[in-house]
Every structure is written in structure tokens, then in C-alpha cells.
Amino acid sequence: MSERSRYQKILVPLDGSVWGERAIPHAVDLAQTHQSSLILLHVLTASTRAYTDQLALAGQAGQATQSQVQMQQYLNGLRTGLVQRKIEVTTQLLEGPGVAEAICDYVIEANIDLVVMSTHGRSGLARLLFGSVARRVLESVDVPVLLIRPDKE
């Protein structure tokens, strides 16, 4: 009888950037090693929602869902490439008041075993002004978090 892997469900939060995607190869390696499934997640924030609501009120309802459609297409494109590599992958598009909060809530709701995410490598004033989603996730969840730093150029 095979022992259950410690990491059955690996969450990969993505922001749509090349930096965010740098976590994917690490998550894939872990998924293959532990025979885990990957969940690719993106969070649409309240500010994004407020903007799309304004478009809808202005009679541009088609554009109101454009960001949702584009992000789902982005996630599906990533999923397709990974499924071809025989990795079990699902996508999740959430709306929330804040990215870190939505990720942390999803970790609990979906019984995630490991979070693999990129940092943007901000420091100093940029970190102070924009905060760090990765830091807030790391401090808030009770599961391991693997942080992938950007390459130094």
C-alpha cells in the first residue's frame, strides 16, 4: 500500500505576470514528485470589480466581464500546457477584497497542502507602499509556503 503524499493539493497563485509564472516550474516538479494536483489561482480584486461595475453602469456590460474572460483564458492556456505534461491541473478565478486575503481563505476552503508562489522582489519604499502579498500569505496560512524569488539581473 502506498503512503499518501504530504502534498496532495498544491496552490499556485498567479497575477498574470511573467514574474508570477516563475513559480510554475517549481510547482510542476513538486507535483510530479508527489503525484499531486495543481490549482492555478487568480484573484480579481475589489478595485477591479469596481471598475467593471462602472463599465456596466455606463452601458458597457460586455467590457465589464472582459477582465474575467481574459484571465480565465490565461489560466486555461497555462492549464493546457501542463495537462499535456500529464499533470492534474484545475483553475480557479476568485473575486475578493484583497489578493492575500482571498488566497488565505482559499487555502482553508480547498484544503490546500502547499502554496508555491513568486515574490516580486520589491524592497524599501515599494514594499511599504504596495505591501507584500507573499509575506501576508506566508504569515497567515498554516501550510508550507514555497516562495520563488525573481532572478537577479
Short mmCIF file of C-alpha atoms in Angstrom, two decimals:
data_model
loop_
_atom_site.label_atom_id
_atom_site.label_comp_id
_atom_site.label_asym_id
_atom_site.label_seq_id
_atom_site.Cartn_x
_atom_site.Cartn_y
_atom_site.Cartn_z
CA MET A 1 0.00 0.00 0.00
CA SER A 2 1.48 3.36 -0.99
CA GLU A 3 1.78 6.09 1.57
CA ARG A 4 -0.26 9.25 0.94
CA SER A 5 1.93 12.10 -0.21
CA ARG A 6 2.22 15.07 2.09
CA TYR A 7 1.34 17.43 -0.77
CA GLN A 8 -1.84 16.29 -2.48
CA LYS A 9 -3.03 19.77 -3.49
CA ILE A 10 -0.56 22.46 -4.49
CA LEU A 11 -1.84 26.01 -4.96
CA VAL A 12 -0.09 28.36 -7.39
CA PRO A 13 -1.42 31.92 -7.07
CA LEU A 14 -0.79 33.91 -10.26
CA ASP A 15 -1.12 37.60 -11.01
CA GLY A 16 -0.84 37.31 -14.78
CA SER A 17 2.77 38.45 -14.90
CA VAL A 18 5.90 36.70 -16.13
CA TRP A 19 7.24 37.07 -12.57
CA GLY A 20 4.26 35.17 -11.19
CA GLU A 21 4.73 32.36 -13.68
CA ARG A 22 8.23 31.67 -12.35
CA ALA A 23 6.61 29.60 -9.60
CA ILE A 24 5.10 27.16 -12.10
CA PRO A 25 8.21 25.03 -12.88
CA HIS A 26 8.84 24.56 -9.15
CA ALA A 27 5.22 23.58 -8.55
CA VAL A 28 5.37 21.17 -11.50
CA ASP A 29 8.48 19.47 -10.10
CA LEU A 30 6.77 19.03 -6.75
CA ALA A 31 3.55 17.81 -8.36
CA GLN A 32 5.42 15.19 -10.36
CA THR A 33 7.47 14.07 -7.36
CA HIS A 34 4.49 13.81 -5.02
CA GLN A 35 1.84 12.88 -7.62
CA SER A 36 -0.06 16.00 -6.60
CA SER A 37 -2.64 18.11 -8.32
CA LEU A 38 -2.05 21.78 -9.08
CA ILE A 39 -4.55 24.57 -8.69
CA LEU A 40 -3.76 27.72 -10.67
CA LEU A 41 -5.45 30.65 -8.94
CA HIS A 42 -6.04 34.28 -9.82
CA VAL A 43 -7.85 36.82 -7.66
CA LEU A 44 -9.83 39.70 -9.13
CA THR A 45 -9.76 42.42 -6.51
CA ALA A 46 -12.48 44.78 -5.37
CA SER A 47 -10.84 47.63 -7.31
CA THR A 48 -11.03 45.56 -10.50
CA ARG A 49 -14.66 44.77 -9.70
CA ALA A 50 -15.48 48.44 -9.02
CA TYR A 51 -14.04 49.37 -12.41
CA THR A 52 -16.00 46.69 -14.25
CA ASP A 53 -19.18 47.68 -12.37
CA GLN A 54 -18.71 51.26 -13.59
CA LEU A 55 -18.39 49.98 -17.15
CA ALA A 56 -21.61 48.01 -16.73
CA LEU A 57 -23.45 51.08 -15.40
CA ALA A 58 -22.16 53.06 -18.38
CA GLY A 59 -23.85 50.58 -20.72
CA GLN A 60 -20.69 48.67 -21.50
CA ALA A 61 -21.61 45.40 -19.81
CA GLY A 62 -19.63 43.43 -22.40
CA GLN A 63 -16.43 45.08 -21.23
CA ALA A 64 -17.37 44.52 -17.59
CA THR A 65 -16.57 40.84 -17.86
CA GLN A 66 -13.63 41.26 -20.22
CA SER A 67 -11.04 41.08 -17.45
CA GLN A 68 -12.67 37.93 -16.11
CA VAL A 69 -12.75 36.32 -19.54
CA GLN A 70 -9.17 37.30 -20.31
CA MET A 71 -7.89 35.96 -17.00
CA GLN A 72 -9.80 32.70 -17.38
CA GLN A 73 -8.33 32.30 -20.88
CA TYR A 74 -4.87 32.98 -19.45
CA LEU A 75 -5.35 30.33 -16.74
CA ASN A 76 -6.79 27.85 -19.26
CA GLY A 77 -3.79 28.38 -21.55
CA LEU A 78 -1.39 27.59 -18.72
CA ARG A 79 -3.52 24.58 -17.75
CA THR A 80 -3.46 23.17 -21.29
CA GLY A 81 0.34 23.21 -21.38
CA LEU A 82 0.56 21.42 -18.04
CA VAL A 83 -2.11 18.82 -18.81
CA GLN A 84 -0.11 17.85 -21.90
CA ARG A 85 2.70 17.04 -19.48
CA LYS A 86 0.36 14.61 -17.65
CA ILE A 87 -0.17 16.85 -14.62
CA GLU A 88 -3.58 17.13 -13.00
CA VAL A 89 -4.43 20.84 -13.08
CA THR A 90 -7.50 22.89 -12.26
CA THR A 91 -8.00 26.63 -12.44
CA GLN A 92 -9.75 28.93 -10.03
CA LEU A 93 -10.75 32.54 -10.60
CA LEU A 94 -11.88 34.31 -7.42
CA GLU A 95 -13.11 37.75 -6.51
CA GLY A 96 -12.12 39.22 -3.19
CA PRO A 97 -11.45 42.43 -1.32
CA GLY A 98 -7.73 41.72 -1.37
CA VAL A 99 -5.45 39.23 -3.04
CA ALA A 100 -3.70 37.90 0.07
CA GLU A 101 -6.96 37.53 1.97
CA ALA A 102 -8.60 35.63 -0.89
CA ILE A 103 -5.60 33.30 -1.22
CA CYS A 104 -5.58 32.59 2.52
CA ASP A 105 -9.33 31.90 2.56
CA TYR A 106 -8.98 29.57 -0.42
CA VAL A 107 -6.15 27.64 1.25
CA ILE A 108 -8.54 26.79 4.08
CA GLU A 109 -11.66 26.18 1.95
CA ALA A 110 -9.90 23.89 -0.54
CA ASN A 111 -7.70 22.06 1.99
CA ILE A 112 -4.52 23.10 0.21
CA ASP A 113 -1.36 21.31 1.36
CA LEU A 114 1.29 23.61 -0.12
CA VAL A 115 1.41 27.09 -1.66
CA VAL A 116 4.05 27.82 -4.31
CA MET A 117 4.22 31.47 -5.31
CA SER A 118 6.57 34.06 -6.70
CA THR A 119 7.66 37.21 -5.00
CA HIS A 120 8.24 40.36 -6.98
CA GLY A 121 11.39 41.20 -5.09
CA ARG A 122 10.24 44.63 -4.03
CA SER A 123 12.12 46.27 -1.22
CA GLY A 124 12.18 49.54 0.62
CA LEU A 125 9.55 52.09 -0.33
CA ALA A 126 7.86 49.90 -2.96
CA ARG A 127 7.22 47.17 -0.39
CA LEU A 128 5.97 49.74 2.11
CA LEU A 129 3.59 51.31 -0.41
CA PHE A 130 2.31 48.16 -2.09
CA GLY A 131 2.73 45.62 0.68
CA SER A 132 3.69 42.08 0.01
CA VAL A 133 1.05 39.53 -0.88
CA ALA A 134 3.62 36.77 -0.44
CA ARG A 135 4.55 37.99 3.04
CA ARG A 136 0.91 38.20 4.14
CA VAL A 137 0.20 34.71 2.82
CA LEU A 138 3.31 33.32 4.49
CA GLU A 139 2.32 34.86 7.83
CA SER A 140 -1.34 33.85 7.64
CA VAL A 141 -1.63 30.25 6.44
CA ASP A 142 -0.89 27.09 8.39
CA VAL A 143 0.54 25.17 5.44
CA PRO A 144 4.05 25.32 3.95
CA VAL A 145 4.68 28.17 1.51
CA LEU A 146 7.47 27.97 -1.06
CA LEU A 147 8.46 31.46 -2.21
CA ILE A 148 10.24 31.82 -5.53
CA ARG A 149 12.35 34.96 -5.78
CA PRO A 150 12.91 36.74 -9.08
CA ASP A 151 16.20 36.21 -10.86
CA LYS A 152 18.81 38.84 -10.20
CA GLU A 153 19.83 40.50 -13.44
#
